[in-house]
Tab-separated table of C-alpha atoms in Angstrom:
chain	number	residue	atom	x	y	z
A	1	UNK	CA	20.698	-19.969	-5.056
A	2	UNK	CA	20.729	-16.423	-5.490
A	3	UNK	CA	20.147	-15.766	-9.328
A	4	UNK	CA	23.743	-13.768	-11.072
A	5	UNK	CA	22.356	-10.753	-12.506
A	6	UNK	CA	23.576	-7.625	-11.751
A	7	UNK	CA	21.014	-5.524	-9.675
A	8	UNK	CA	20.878	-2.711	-12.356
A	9	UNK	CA	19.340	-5.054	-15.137
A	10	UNK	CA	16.772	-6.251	-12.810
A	11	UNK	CA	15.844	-2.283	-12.081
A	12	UNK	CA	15.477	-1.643	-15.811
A	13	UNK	CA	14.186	-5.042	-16.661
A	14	UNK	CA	11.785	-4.363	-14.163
A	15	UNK	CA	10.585	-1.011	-15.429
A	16	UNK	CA	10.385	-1.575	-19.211
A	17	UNK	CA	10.279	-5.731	-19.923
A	18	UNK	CA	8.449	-7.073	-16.772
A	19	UNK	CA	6.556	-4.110	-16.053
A	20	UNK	CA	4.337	-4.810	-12.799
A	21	UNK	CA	1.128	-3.930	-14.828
A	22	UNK	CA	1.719	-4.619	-18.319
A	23	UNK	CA	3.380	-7.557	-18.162
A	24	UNK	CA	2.719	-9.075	-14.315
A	25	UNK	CA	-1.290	-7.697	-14.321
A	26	UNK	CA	-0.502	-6.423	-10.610
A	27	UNK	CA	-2.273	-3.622	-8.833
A	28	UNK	CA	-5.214	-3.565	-11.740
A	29	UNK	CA	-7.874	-2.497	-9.084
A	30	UNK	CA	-6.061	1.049	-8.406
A	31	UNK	CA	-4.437	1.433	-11.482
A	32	UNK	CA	-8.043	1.957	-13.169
A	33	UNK	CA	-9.662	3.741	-10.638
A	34	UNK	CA	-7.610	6.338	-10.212
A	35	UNK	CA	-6.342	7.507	-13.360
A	36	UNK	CA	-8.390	10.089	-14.440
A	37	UNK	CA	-6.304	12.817	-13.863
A	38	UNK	CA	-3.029	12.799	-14.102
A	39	UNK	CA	-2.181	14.731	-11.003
A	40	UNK	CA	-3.509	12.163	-8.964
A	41	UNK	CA	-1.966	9.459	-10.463
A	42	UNK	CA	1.570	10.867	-9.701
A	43	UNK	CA	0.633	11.062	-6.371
A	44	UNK	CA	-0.666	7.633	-6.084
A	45	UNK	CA	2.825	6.150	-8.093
A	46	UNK	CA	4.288	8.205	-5.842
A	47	UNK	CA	3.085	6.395	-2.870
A	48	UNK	CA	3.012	2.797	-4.442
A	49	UNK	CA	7.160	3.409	-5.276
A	50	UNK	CA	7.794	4.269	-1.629
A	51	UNK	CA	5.949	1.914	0.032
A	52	UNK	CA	7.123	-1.098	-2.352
A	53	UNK	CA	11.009	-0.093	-1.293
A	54	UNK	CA	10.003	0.199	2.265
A	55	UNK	CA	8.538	-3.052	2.472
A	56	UNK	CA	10.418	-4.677	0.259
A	57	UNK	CA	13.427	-4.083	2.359
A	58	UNK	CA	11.752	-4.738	5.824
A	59	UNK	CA	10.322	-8.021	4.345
A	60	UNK	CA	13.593	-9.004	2.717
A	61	UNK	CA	15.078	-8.494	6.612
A	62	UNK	CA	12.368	-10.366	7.970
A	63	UNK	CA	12.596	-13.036	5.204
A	64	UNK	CA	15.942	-14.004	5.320
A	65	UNK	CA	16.657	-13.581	9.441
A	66	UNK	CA	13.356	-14.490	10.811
A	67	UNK	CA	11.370	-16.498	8.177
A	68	UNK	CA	13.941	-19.323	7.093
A	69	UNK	CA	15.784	-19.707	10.483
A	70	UNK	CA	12.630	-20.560	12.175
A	71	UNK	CA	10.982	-22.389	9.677
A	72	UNK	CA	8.375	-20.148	9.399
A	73	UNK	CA	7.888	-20.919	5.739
A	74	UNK	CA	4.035	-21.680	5.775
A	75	UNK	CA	3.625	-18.417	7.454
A	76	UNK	CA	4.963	-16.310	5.183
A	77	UNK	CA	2.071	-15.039	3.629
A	78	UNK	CA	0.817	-13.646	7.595
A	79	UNK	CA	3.764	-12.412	7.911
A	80	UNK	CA	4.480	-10.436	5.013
A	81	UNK	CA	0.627	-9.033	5.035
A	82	UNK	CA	1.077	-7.806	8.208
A	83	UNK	CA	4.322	-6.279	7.855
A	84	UNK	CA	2.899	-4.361	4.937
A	85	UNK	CA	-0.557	-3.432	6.298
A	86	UNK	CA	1.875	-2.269	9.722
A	87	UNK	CA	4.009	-0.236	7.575
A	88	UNK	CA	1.717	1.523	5.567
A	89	UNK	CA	-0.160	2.402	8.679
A	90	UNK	CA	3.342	3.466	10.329
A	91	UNK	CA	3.880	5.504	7.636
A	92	UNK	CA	0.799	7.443	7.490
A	93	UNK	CA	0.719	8.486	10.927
A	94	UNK	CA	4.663	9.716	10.451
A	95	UNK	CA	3.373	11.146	7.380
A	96	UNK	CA	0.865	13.410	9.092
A	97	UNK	CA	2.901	14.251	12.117
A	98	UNK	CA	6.363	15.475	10.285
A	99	UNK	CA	5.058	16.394	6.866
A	100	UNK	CA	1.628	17.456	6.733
A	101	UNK	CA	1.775	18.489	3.293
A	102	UNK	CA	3.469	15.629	1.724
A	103	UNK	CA	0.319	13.689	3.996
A	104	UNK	CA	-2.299	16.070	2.440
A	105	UNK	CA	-0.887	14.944	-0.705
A	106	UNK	CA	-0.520	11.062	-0.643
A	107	UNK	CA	-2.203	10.639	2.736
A	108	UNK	CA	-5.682	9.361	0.755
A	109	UNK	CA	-3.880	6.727	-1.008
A	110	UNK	CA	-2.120	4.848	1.926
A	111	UNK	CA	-4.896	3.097	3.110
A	112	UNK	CA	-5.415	1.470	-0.828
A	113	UNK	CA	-2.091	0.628	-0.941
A	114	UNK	CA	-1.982	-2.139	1.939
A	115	UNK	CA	-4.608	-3.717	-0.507
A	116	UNK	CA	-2.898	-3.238	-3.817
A	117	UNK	CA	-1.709	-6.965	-5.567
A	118	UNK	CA	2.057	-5.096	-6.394
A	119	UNK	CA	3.356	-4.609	-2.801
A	120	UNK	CA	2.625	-8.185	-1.801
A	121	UNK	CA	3.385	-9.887	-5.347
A	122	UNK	CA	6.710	-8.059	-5.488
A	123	UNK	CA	7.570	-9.500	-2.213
A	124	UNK	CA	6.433	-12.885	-3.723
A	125	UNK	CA	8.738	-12.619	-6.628
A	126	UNK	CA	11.330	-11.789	-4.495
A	127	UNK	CA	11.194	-14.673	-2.626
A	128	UNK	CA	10.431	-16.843	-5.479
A	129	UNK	CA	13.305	-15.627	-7.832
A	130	UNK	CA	15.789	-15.498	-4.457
A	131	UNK	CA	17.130	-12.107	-5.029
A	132	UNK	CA	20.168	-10.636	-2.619
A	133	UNK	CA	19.641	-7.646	-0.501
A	134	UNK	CA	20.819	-5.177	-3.111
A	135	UNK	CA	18.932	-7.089	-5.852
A	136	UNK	CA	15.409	-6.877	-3.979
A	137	UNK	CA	15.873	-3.204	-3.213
A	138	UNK	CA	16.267	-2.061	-7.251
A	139	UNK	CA	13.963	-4.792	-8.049
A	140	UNK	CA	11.310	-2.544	-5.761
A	141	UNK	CA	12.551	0.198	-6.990
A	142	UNK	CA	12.212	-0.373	-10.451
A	143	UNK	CA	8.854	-2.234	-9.722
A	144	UNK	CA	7.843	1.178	-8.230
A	145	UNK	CA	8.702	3.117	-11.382
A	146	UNK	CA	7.259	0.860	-13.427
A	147	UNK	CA	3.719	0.822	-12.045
A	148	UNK	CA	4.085	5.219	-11.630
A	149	UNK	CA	5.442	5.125	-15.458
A	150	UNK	CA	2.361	3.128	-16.596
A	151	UNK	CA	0.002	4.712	-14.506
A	152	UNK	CA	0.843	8.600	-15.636
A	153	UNK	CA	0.603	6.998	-19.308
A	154	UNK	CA	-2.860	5.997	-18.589
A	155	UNK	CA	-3.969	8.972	-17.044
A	156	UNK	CA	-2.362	11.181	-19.457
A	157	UNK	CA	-4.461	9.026	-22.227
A	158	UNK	CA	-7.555	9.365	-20.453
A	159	UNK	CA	-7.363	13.058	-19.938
A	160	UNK	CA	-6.895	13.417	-23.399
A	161	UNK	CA	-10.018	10.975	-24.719
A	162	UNK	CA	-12.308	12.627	-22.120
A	163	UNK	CA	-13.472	14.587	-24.889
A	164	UNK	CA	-13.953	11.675	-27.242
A	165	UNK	CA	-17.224	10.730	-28.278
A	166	UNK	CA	-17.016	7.145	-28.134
A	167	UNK	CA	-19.784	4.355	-28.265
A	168	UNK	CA	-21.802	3.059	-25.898
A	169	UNK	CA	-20.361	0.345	-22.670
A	170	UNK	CA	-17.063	1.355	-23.876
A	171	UNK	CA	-16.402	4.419	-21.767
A	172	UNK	CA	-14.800	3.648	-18.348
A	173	UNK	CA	-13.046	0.659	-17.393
A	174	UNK	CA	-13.600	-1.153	-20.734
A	175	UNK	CA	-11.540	1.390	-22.577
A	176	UNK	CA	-8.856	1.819	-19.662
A	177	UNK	CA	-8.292	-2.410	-20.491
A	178	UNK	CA	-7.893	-2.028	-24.130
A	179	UNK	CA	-5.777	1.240	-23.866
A	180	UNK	CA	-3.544	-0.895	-21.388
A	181	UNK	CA	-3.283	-3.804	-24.323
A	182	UNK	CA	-2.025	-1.250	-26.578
A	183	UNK	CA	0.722	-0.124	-24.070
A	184	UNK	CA	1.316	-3.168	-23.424
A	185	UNK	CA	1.927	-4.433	-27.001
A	186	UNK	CA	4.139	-1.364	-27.538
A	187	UNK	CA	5.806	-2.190	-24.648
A	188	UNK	CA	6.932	-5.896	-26.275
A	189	UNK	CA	8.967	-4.219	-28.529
A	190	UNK	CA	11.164	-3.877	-25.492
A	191	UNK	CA	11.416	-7.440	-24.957
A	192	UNK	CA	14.794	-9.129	-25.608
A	193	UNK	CA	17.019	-6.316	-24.262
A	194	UNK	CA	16.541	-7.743	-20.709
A	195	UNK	CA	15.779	-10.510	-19.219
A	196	UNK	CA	15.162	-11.925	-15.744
A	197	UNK	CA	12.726	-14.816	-15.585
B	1	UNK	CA	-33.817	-8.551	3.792
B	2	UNK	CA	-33.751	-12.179	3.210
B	3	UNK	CA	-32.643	-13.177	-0.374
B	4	UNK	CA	-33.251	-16.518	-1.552
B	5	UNK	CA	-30.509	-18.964	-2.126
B	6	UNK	CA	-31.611	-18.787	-6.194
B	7	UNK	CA	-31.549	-14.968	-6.370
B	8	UNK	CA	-28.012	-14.974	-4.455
B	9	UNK	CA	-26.481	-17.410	-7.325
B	10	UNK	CA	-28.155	-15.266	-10.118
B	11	UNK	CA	-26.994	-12.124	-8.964
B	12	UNK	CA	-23.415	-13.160	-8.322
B	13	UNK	CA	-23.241	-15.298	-11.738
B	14	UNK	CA	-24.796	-12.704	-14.125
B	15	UNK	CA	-25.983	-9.698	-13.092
B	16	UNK	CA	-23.554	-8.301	-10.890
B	17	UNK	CA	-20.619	-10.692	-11.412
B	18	UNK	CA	-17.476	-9.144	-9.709
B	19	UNK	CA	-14.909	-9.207	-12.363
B	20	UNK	CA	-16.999	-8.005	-14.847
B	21	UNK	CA	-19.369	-5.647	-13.526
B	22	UNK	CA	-17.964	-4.879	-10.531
B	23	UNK	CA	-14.271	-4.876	-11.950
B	24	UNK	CA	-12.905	-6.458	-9.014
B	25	UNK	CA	-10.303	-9.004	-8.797
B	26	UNK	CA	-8.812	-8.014	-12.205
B	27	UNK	CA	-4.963	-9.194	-11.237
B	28	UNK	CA	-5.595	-12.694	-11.349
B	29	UNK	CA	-7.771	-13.169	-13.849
B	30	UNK	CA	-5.632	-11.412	-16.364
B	31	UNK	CA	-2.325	-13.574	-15.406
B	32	UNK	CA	-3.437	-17.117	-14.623
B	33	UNK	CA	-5.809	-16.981	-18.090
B	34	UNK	CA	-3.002	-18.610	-21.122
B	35	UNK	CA	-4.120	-21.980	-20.026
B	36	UNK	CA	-7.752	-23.578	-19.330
B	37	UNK	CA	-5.977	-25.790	-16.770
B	38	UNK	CA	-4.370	-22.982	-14.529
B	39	UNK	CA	-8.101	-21.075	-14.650
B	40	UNK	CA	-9.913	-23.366	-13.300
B	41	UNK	CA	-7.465	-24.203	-10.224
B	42	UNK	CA	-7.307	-20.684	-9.376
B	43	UNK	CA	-10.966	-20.189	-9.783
B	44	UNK	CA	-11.683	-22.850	-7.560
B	45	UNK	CA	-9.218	-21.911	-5.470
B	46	UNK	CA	-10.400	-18.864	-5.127
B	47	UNK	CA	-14.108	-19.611	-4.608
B	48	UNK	CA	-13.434	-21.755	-1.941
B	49	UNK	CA	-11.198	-19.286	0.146
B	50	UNK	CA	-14.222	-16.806	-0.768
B	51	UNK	CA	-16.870	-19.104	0.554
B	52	UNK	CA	-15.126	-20.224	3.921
B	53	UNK	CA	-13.797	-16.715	4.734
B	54	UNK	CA	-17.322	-15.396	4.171
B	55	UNK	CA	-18.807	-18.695	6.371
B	56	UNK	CA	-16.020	-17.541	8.828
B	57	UNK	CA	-16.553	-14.021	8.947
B	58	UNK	CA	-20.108	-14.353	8.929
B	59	UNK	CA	-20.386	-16.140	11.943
B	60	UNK	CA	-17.839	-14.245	13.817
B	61	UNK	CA	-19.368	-11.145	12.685
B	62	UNK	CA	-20.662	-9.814	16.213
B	63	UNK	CA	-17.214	-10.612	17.981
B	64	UNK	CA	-14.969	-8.531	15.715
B	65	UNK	CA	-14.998	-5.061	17.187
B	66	UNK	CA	-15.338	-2.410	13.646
B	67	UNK	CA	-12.795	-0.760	14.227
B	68	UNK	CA	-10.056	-3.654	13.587
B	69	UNK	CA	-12.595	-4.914	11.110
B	70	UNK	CA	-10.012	-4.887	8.208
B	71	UNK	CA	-7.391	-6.371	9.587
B	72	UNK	CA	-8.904	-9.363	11.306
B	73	UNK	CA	-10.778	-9.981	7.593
B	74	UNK	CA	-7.286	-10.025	6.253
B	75	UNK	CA	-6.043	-11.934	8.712
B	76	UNK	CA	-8.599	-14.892	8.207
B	77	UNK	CA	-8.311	-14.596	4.832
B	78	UNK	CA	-4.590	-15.482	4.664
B	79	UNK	CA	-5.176	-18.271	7.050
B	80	UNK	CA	-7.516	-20.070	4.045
B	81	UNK	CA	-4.948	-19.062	1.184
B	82	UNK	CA	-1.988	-20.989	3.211
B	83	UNK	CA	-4.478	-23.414	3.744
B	84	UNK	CA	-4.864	-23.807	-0.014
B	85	UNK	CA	-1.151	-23.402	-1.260
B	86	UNK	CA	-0.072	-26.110	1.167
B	87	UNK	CA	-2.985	-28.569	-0.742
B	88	UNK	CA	-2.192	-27.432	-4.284
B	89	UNK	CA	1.811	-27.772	-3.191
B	90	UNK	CA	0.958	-31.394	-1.907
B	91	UNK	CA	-1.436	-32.770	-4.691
B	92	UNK	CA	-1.058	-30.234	-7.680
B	93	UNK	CA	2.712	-29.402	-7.371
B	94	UNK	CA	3.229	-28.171	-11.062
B	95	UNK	CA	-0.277	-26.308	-11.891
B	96	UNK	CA	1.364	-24.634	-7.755
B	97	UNK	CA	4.408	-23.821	-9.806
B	98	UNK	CA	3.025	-22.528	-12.294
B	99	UNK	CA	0.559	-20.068	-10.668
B	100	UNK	CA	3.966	-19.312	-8.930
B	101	UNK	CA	3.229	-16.012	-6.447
B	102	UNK	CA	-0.495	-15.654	-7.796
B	103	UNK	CA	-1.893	-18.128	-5.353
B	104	UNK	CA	-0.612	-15.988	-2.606
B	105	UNK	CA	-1.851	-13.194	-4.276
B	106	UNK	CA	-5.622	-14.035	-3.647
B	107	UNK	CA	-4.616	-12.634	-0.359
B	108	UNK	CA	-5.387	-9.433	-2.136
B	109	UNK	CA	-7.750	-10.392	-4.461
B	110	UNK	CA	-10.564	-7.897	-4.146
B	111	UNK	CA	-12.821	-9.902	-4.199
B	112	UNK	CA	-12.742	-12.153	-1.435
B	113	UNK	CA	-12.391	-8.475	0.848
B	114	UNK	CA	-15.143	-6.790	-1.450
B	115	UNK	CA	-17.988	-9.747	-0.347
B	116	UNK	CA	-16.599	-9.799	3.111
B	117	UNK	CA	-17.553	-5.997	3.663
B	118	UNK	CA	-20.934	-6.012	1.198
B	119	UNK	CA	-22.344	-9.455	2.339
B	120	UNK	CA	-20.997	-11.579	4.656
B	121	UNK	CA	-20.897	-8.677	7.376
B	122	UNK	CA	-24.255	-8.508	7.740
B	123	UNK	CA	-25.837	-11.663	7.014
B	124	UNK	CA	-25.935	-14.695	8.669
B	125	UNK	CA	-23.646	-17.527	7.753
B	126	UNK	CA	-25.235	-19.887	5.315
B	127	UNK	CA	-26.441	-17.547	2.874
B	128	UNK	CA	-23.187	-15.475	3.478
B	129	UNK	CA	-21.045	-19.188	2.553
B	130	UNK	CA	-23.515	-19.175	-0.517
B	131	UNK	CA	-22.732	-15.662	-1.886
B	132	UNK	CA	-18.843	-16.552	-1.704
B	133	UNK	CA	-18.895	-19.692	-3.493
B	134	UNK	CA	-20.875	-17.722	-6.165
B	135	UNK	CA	-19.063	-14.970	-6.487
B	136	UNK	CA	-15.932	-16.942	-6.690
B	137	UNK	CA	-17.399	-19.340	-9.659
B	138	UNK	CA	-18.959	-15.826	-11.265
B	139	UNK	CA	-15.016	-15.366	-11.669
B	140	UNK	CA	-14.009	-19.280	-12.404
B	141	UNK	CA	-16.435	-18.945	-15.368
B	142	UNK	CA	-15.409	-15.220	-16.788
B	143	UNK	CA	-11.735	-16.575	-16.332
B	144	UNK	CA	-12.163	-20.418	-18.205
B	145	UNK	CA	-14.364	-18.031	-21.380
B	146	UNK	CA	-10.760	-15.516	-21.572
B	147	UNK	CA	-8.671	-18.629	-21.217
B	148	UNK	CA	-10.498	-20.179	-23.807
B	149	UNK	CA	-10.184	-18.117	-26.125
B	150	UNK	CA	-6.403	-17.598	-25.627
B	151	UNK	CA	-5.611	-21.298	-25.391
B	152	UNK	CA	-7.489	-22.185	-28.353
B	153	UNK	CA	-5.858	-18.917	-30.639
B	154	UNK	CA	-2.165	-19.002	-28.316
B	155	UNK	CA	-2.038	-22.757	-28.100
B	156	UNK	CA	-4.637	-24.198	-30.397
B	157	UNK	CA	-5.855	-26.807	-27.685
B	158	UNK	CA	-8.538	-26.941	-24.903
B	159	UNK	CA	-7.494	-28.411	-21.158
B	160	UNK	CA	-3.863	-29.184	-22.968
B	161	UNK	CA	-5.349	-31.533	-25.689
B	162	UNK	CA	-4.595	-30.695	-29.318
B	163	UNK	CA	-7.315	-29.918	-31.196
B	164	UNK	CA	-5.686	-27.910	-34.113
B	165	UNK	CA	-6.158	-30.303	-36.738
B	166	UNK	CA	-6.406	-27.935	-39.788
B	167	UNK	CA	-3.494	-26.799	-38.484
B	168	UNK	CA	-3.690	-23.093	-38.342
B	169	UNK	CA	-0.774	-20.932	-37.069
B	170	UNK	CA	-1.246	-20.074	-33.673
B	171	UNK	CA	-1.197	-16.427	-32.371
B	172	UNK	CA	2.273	-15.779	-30.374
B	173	UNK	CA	-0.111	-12.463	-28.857
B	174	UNK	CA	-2.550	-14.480	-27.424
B	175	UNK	CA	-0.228	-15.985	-24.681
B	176	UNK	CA	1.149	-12.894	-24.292
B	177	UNK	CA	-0.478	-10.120	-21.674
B	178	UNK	CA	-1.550	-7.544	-24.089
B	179	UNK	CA	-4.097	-10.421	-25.644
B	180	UNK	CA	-5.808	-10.690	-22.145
B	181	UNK	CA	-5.986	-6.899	-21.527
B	182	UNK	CA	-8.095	-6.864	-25.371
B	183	UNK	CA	-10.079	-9.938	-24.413
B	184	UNK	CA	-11.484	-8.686	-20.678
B	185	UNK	CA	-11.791	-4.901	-22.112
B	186	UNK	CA	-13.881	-7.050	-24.848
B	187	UNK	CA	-16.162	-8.546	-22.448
B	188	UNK	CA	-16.731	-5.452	-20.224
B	189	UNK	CA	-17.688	-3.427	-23.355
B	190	UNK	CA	-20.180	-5.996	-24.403
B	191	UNK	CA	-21.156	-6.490	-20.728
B	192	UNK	CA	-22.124	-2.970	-19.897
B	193	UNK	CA	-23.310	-2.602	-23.143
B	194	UNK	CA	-26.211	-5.012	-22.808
B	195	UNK	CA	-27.258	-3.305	-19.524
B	196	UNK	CA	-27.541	0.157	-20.256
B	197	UNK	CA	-29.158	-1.277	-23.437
B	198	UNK	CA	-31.834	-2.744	-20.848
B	199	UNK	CA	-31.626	0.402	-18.599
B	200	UNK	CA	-33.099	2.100	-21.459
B	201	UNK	CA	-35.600	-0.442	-22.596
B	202	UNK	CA	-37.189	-0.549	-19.213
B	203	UNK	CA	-37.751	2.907	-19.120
């Protein structure tokens, strides 16, 4: 069942063709709230690309040895919510007790993370599409670039039109959407080198 | 501060309406919106998870201790969504397919968290069952006006029936995702527009 493609097109497919935001629409809500500046958004890409490969591969575990043996299918959704809302609350308090400076630094963004639509959708896909072990972890990985890759874009975009005088209603999240369109239609121009769907 | 069942459907329809005031629940609405028929499932969908997880919530409001707030929200949440993927895989088995991981994705819609914590928290449960189902068809109705739009330009038919009879050539963008990025950026502009527009008036 598991789909033959080799683990490194699905980690650039998943960065340039099937983007997470440009092309799957997942984690919108902190994708335009927090791209002002650009410092912050590296931080917070930082943190959504580590937390997608940590879950990814605990849910992937959990998936395969605890999920389908049981027959725990109709659960999975619990399951996999809780793993990553455990996680990302694991990971905090690490965080702040072995690197307080790396915590200082990303330790505002955990909590929006358990919330964000790409942790839990790229679980779903992975389950979905059947991906092997090795598959699942560059898919997450890639996933993770993608979404830090779009996000810096955005935020460096932004930065630069704070300036701009621009008309009324558009300033703010209308302008972050049809920014994102034009990424996104640059980004089609991409399509046809990979595919995985 | 009791608000009348009227004022509760106005405000979540129109004046506050969460996608495109409040910019919540954006994920969603951008992917499930090439087809009418795929809208209005997931906006249903989604307004009925959002009205019995705020009826549920609302009513257990003064047993959940605040401090594990969150996570029982979540929790009850997720219970509704399997509830609904197990009736869309049983009656609607290709629209399920279709929607693919974006049914379990309301999990995390914002929405259905967003009225939890605002409304159904503290308010009792009727009106708090009220403001869900609102909310969640202030969503089904933004979603079916993008969708129309792109099935009518992507497709050139409404609910799957052909109505290009001219025959015009159909717009490959519009059933792609930038075309829904334009579309809701569209609607926000014009949106937030037309209140500052009556901010000013009123003063």
């Amino acid at each position: 069942m598991t789909p033959n493609i080799s683990p490194f097109i699905i980690f650039f497919a998943s960065i340039i063709t099937s983007n997470m935001i440009l092309s799957n629409f997942l984690g919108m809500c902190s994708y335009l709230s927090v791209s002002t500046e650009y410092k912050t958004a590296t931080g917070l890409g930082m943190a959504v690309t580590l937390v997608l490969v940590l879950t990814t591969v605990v849910n992937w575990f959990i998936y395969t040895y605890v999920i389908v043996p049981l027959e725990l299918i109709y659960l999975q959704y619990i399951i996999f919510i809780m793993v990553i809302a455990a996680l990302v609350q694991i990971l905090e308090m690490g965080m702040d007790r072995y690197t307080p400076d790396l915590h200082a630094k990303l330790g505002i963004f955990l909590p929006l993370i358990t919330v964000n639509c790409a942790i839990l959708g790229v679980t779903l896909f992975m389950v979905i599409r059947h991906y092997s072990f090795l598959q699942s972890l560059l898919f997450a990985l890639g996933s993770g670039f993608g979404w830090w890759l779009a996000i810096n874009m955005l935020a460096a975009i932004r930065e630069k039109m704070a300036a701009v005088k621009l008309p009324p209603g558009v300033k703010g999240p209308a302008l972050s959407f049809i920014i994102t369109g034009i990424m996104a239609m640059a980004f089609i121009g991409f399509s046809g080198i990979f595919t995985i769907q | 501060m009791a608000e009348k069942p009227r004022e509760i459907i106005k405000r979540n329809l129109f004046s506050e309406n969460q996608v495109l005031r409040a910019i919540l629940g954006i994920c969603s609405s951008l992917a499930v919106t090439n087809t009418m028929r795929n809208s209005l499932v997931m906006g249903l969908g989604l307004s009925v998870v959002t009205a019995l997880s705020g009826l549920t919530l609302s009513a257990m409001r003064h047993a959940i201790p605040r401090r594990v707030r969150m996570l029982v929200q979540t929790l009850i949440i997720a219970v509704y969504v399997i509830f609904l993927d197990l009736f869309l895989q049983a009656f609607l088995p290709d629209i399920s397919k279709q929607l693919g991981p974006y049914v379990g994705l309301i999990i995390t819609n914002c929405i259905i968290m967003g009225r939890a914590e605002a409304y159904a928290q503290s308010n009792p449960p009727f009106p708090s069952m009220l403001d869900g189902l609102f909310a969640g068809l202030g969503y089904t109705m933004v979603l079916m006006m993008i969708s129309l739009i792109r099935e009518i330009l992507g497709f050139g038919s409404v609910f799957g029936i052909n109505i290009n009879f001219v025959g015009f050539e159909t717009w490959t963008i519009m059933i792609m995702p930038p075309a829904a990025f334009f579309i809701i950026g569209t609607f926000i502009w014009v949106m937030s527009a037309r209140v500052s527009r009556r901010a000013v008036d009123d003063k």
